[in-house]
Short mmCIF file of C-alpha atoms in Angstrom, two decimals:
data_model
loop_
_atom_site.label_atom_id
_atom_site.label_comp_id
_atom_site.label_asym_id
_atom_site.label_seq_id
_atom_site.Cartn_x
_atom_site.Cartn_y
_atom_site.Cartn_z
CA GLY A 28 -36.33 58.15 3.83
CA GLN A 29 -37.36 61.31 1.06
CA ASN A 30 -37.19 64.86 3.33
CA ILE A 31 -37.18 68.73 2.49
CA ASP A 32 -35.37 70.44 4.79
CA GLN A 33 -35.87 74.19 4.88
CA PRO A 34 -36.77 77.60 8.15
CA THR A 35 -39.23 77.45 9.97
CA GLU A 36 -39.03 81.45 9.58
CA MET A 37 -37.09 84.67 8.36
CA THR A 38 -37.77 87.68 8.50
CA ALA A 39 -35.73 91.05 6.46
CA THR A 40 -36.24 94.23 6.04
CA GLU A 41 -38.01 95.65 2.76
CA GLY A 42 -35.47 97.19 -0.18
CA ALA A 43 -33.25 93.30 1.30
CA ILE A 44 -31.92 91.00 0.48
CA VAL A 45 -33.56 87.58 2.20
CA GLN A 46 -31.70 84.14 0.40
CA ILE A 47 -34.16 80.53 2.02
CA ASN A 48 -32.42 77.80 1.87
CA CYS A 49 -34.28 74.06 1.08
CA THR A 50 -31.78 71.26 1.35
CA TYR A 51 -33.54 67.38 0.04
CA GLN A 52 -32.63 63.57 -0.35
CA THR A 53 -34.26 62.10 -2.73
CA SER A 54 -35.47 58.44 -3.40
CA GLY A 55 -34.16 59.73 -7.47
CA PHE A 56 -34.42 63.00 -8.51
CA ASN A 57 -36.03 65.30 -10.80
CA GLY A 58 -36.24 68.80 -10.05
CA LEU A 59 -37.21 71.16 -7.32
CA PHE A 60 -39.53 73.50 -6.96
CA TRP A 61 -40.46 76.72 -5.33
CA TYR A 62 -43.88 77.88 -4.74
CA GLN A 63 -45.28 81.21 -2.83
CA GLN A 64 -47.45 80.95 -0.99
CA HIS A 65 -50.10 83.74 1.32
CA ALA A 66 -51.89 83.03 4.10
CA GLY A 67 -55.56 81.40 2.97
CA GLU A 68 -54.51 82.23 -0.75
CA ALA A 69 -52.94 78.60 -2.46
CA PRO A 70 -49.41 77.94 -3.50
CA THR A 71 -48.07 80.14 -6.50
CA PHE A 72 -45.06 78.27 -8.29
CA LEU A 73 -41.95 80.46 -8.99
CA SER A 74 -39.59 78.66 -10.00
CA TYR A 75 -37.95 74.85 -11.71
CA ASN A 76 -34.51 73.56 -11.67
CA VAL A 77 -33.17 70.02 -12.67
CA LEU A 78 -29.49 71.52 -14.30
CA ASP A 79 -27.03 72.79 -11.62
CA GLY A 80 -27.05 76.75 -11.34
CA LEU A 81 -28.91 79.81 -11.65
CA GLU A 82 -31.69 80.51 -13.02
CA GLU A 83 -33.19 84.89 -12.31
CA LYS A 84 -36.14 85.78 -12.70
CA GLY A 85 -36.82 89.19 -12.48
CA ARG A 86 -36.73 89.90 -8.01
CA PHE A 87 -36.52 86.00 -8.02
CA SER A 88 -33.39 83.88 -8.61
CA SER A 89 -33.73 80.21 -7.02
CA PHE A 90 -30.23 77.85 -7.31
CA LEU A 91 -29.69 74.71 -7.80
CA SER A 92 -26.76 72.19 -6.70
CA ARG A 93 -27.83 68.42 -7.22
CA SER A 94 -24.62 67.72 -6.26
CA LYS A 95 -24.68 68.82 -2.44
CA GLY A 96 -28.61 67.75 -2.75
CA TYR A 97 -29.29 71.78 -1.57
CA SER A 98 -30.92 75.08 -3.21
CA TYR A 99 -32.15 78.38 -2.51
CA LEU A 100 -34.90 81.12 -3.89
CA LEU A 101 -32.84 84.69 -3.31
CA LEU A 102 -35.89 87.63 -3.07
CA LYS A 103 -34.19 90.50 -4.26
CA GLU A 104 -35.58 94.57 -3.47
CA LEU A 105 -38.02 92.58 -0.81
CA GLN A 106 -41.72 94.80 -1.00
CA MET A 107 -44.25 93.80 1.99
CA LYS A 108 -46.15 91.61 -0.25
CA ASP A 109 -43.44 89.48 -0.29
CA SER A 110 -44.03 87.74 2.77
CA ALA A 111 -45.67 84.93 2.66
CA SER A 112 -44.72 80.89 2.50
CA TYR A 113 -42.20 80.17 0.57
CA LEU A 114 -42.52 76.35 -0.17
CA CYS A 115 -40.28 74.16 -1.57
CA ALA A 116 -40.71 70.67 -2.90
CA ALA A 117 -37.84 68.04 -5.10
CA LEU A 118 -39.30 65.62 -8.06
CA ASP A 119 -38.41 62.58 -7.38
CA SER A 120 -37.94 59.17 -9.53
CA ASN A 121 -41.69 59.01 -10.14
CA TYR A 122 -42.49 62.32 -10.85
CA GLN A 123 -44.14 63.32 -7.31
CA LEU A 124 -43.30 66.53 -5.30
CA ILE A 125 -41.86 65.94 -2.06
CA TRP A 126 -42.70 69.05 0.08
CA GLY A 127 -41.01 70.87 2.52
CA ALA A 128 -42.58 72.13 5.62
CA GLY A 129 -42.72 75.72 4.49
CA THR A 130 -40.84 79.08 5.91
CA LYS A 131 -42.26 81.55 7.11
CA LEU A 132 -40.58 84.60 5.83
CA ILE A 133 -41.76 88.33 7.52
CA ILE A 134 -40.26 91.23 5.60
CA LYS A 135 -40.41 94.53 8.03
CA PRO A 136 -40.52 98.56 7.34
CA SER B 890 -51.23 78.34 -17.40
CA ALA B 891 -54.07 77.42 -17.18
CA VAL B 892 -57.58 78.08 -15.31
CA ILE B 893 -58.49 76.30 -12.45
CA SER B 894 -61.00 76.49 -10.46
CA GLN B 895 -63.17 74.84 -7.71
CA LYS B 896 -66.03 74.61 -5.53
CA PRO B 897 -67.07 74.74 -2.83
CA SER B 898 -64.36 77.85 -1.64
CA ARG B 899 -66.04 77.22 1.63
CA ASP B 900 -67.71 74.87 3.63
CA ILE B 901 -68.84 74.32 7.03
CA CYS B 902 -70.21 70.84 8.31
CA GLN B 903 -70.96 68.55 10.55
CA ARG B 904 -69.78 66.06 12.27
CA GLY B 905 -71.04 61.80 10.14
CA THR B 906 -71.95 64.15 6.88
CA SER B 907 -70.37 64.05 2.99
CA LEU B 908 -69.15 67.39 1.36
CA THR B 909 -68.57 66.90 -3.13
CA ILE B 910 -65.20 69.66 -3.11
CA GLN B 911 -65.39 70.08 -7.44
CA CYS B 912 -62.02 70.95 -9.59
CA GLN B 913 -62.32 72.18 -13.17
CA VAL B 914 -60.14 73.01 -15.40
CA ASP B 915 -60.26 75.04 -18.91
CA SER B 916 -58.17 73.03 -21.00
CA GLN B 917 -57.11 68.83 -20.53
CA VAL B 918 -54.42 67.84 -18.59
CA THR B 919 -52.82 64.48 -18.06
CA MET B 920 -52.50 64.76 -14.39
CA MET B 921 -54.62 66.11 -11.65
CA PHE B 922 -54.11 65.80 -8.13
CA TRP B 923 -55.45 65.87 -4.91
CA TYR B 924 -53.78 67.46 -1.68
CA ARG B 925 -54.69 68.44 1.99
CA GLN B 926 -53.02 71.74 4.08
CA GLN B 927 -53.36 71.61 7.60
CA PRO B 928 -53.16 75.49 9.18
CA GLY B 929 -49.57 75.81 9.84
CA GLN B 930 -48.39 72.95 7.79
CA SER B 931 -47.60 72.37 4.46
CA LEU B 932 -49.02 70.47 1.32
CA THR B 933 -49.79 66.41 1.68
CA LEU B 934 -50.77 64.61 -1.12
CA ILE B 935 -53.87 62.77 -0.83
CA ALA B 936 -53.91 61.11 -4.71
CA THR B 937 -53.39 61.16 -7.73
CA ALA B 938 -57.05 61.43 -9.83
CA ASN B 939 -56.76 58.97 -12.92
CA GLN B 940 -59.47 59.85 -15.36
CA GLY B 941 -61.07 56.14 -16.47
CA SER B 942 -59.89 54.39 -13.49
CA GLU B 943 -60.24 54.26 -9.88
CA ALA B 944 -57.15 57.07 -8.04
CA THR B 945 -54.27 56.32 -7.24
CA TYR B 946 -54.47 56.49 -2.93
CA GLU B 947 -51.21 57.87 -0.83
CA SER B 948 -50.78 55.75 2.74
CA GLY B 949 -52.67 57.08 4.88
CA PHE B 950 -55.86 57.63 2.46
CA VAL B 951 -58.03 55.23 1.64
CA ILE B 952 -61.01 54.99 -1.18
CA ASP B 953 -63.87 54.79 1.55
CA LYS B 954 -63.53 57.45 2.93
CA PHE B 955 -61.97 60.15 0.10
CA PRO B 956 -63.58 58.59 -2.77
CA ILE B 957 -62.04 60.62 -5.84
CA SER B 958 -63.93 60.83 -9.50
CA ARG B 959 -62.86 61.73 -13.08
CA PRO B 960 -64.13 61.72 -15.67
CA ASN B 961 -62.35 62.87 -18.44
CA LEU B 962 -59.59 65.37 -18.63
CA THR B 963 -61.01 68.51 -17.15
CA PHE B 964 -62.48 67.64 -13.79
CA SER B 965 -62.55 65.59 -10.76
CA THR B 966 -63.98 65.30 -7.48
CA LEU B 967 -63.14 64.54 -4.13
CA THR B 968 -65.50 64.11 -1.77
CA VAL B 969 -64.68 63.88 1.97
CA SER B 970 -67.31 61.48 3.84
CA ASN B 971 -68.85 60.79 7.38
CA MET B 972 -66.77 63.55 8.24
CA SER B 973 -65.09 64.80 11.79
CA PRO B 974 -63.21 67.77 12.89
CA GLU B 975 -60.18 66.10 12.06
CA ASP B 976 -60.94 66.65 8.04
CA SER B 977 -60.61 70.48 8.79
CA SER B 978 -58.25 71.50 6.37
CA ILE B 979 -57.61 73.73 3.13
CA TYR B 980 -58.29 70.97 0.24
CA LEU B 981 -56.37 71.47 -3.28
CA CYS B 982 -56.55 70.27 -6.84
CA SER B 983 -53.68 70.85 -8.91
CA VAL B 984 -51.90 69.64 -12.20
CA VAL B 985 -49.38 69.62 -14.52
CA LEU B 986 -48.85 71.34 -17.11
CA GLY B 987 -45.83 71.76 -19.48
CA GLU B 988 -43.94 68.87 -18.73
CA VAL B 989 -43.44 68.54 -15.15
CA GLU B 990 -44.79 71.62 -14.01
CA GLN B 991 -47.50 71.27 -11.04
CA PHE B 992 -50.88 74.79 -11.20
CA PHE B 993 -53.03 74.57 -8.09
CA GLY B 994 -56.64 75.26 -7.78
CA PRO B 995 -57.34 77.95 -5.35
CA GLY B 996 -58.71 75.57 -2.88
CA THR B 997 -61.42 74.75 -0.86
CA ARG B 998 -61.75 75.68 3.67
CA LEU B 999 -63.52 73.00 5.26
CA THR B 1000 -64.45 73.17 8.69
CA VAL B 1001 -66.35 70.23 10.44
CA LEU B 1002 -67.56 71.10 13.65
#
């Protein structure tokens, strides 16, 4: 079957760094997405990785290892506004997104 | 990116009634999807809205309950029929822009009493 695993909740301190991990098992693979979702709002696109390696975009970076079925989202210099849920989603061979349950990130001052 | 709007943004409905949700995009898109997100949970794909043909439904979702229209490349509607409290959820449309990136509308928050 198809499955995405990510931690349910994480807590970090303002100004620190946090890494949110995601492992996936899909029928075929066409890339890995990360979305941010604030409470009561729609998900917003953060990153898309299809090749192995690290993609950096400002304070946020995303890493992919296709051989390990593993990705992580790295958030640096955490700000209170980064408190949100972070959704990992893998694109399968039919180009359908398989969604994780999301990781709720709590930032403390 | 594109501007994606949904109407209504929220509604409170009585059991047994139906609600039609509209999704409008400011550019032509080939692929458009409808999702449901129940409180505290992740996204569940309801169907792919195909322009000019019937929607493709995921397991557990049927056309009689969730009829979808896609009359052109910028617009789609999702109807939630014969509603029950279990249908209370956020309904989201999304579109594919670029090669594979999906972008979401603001969502419709539905409460069924």
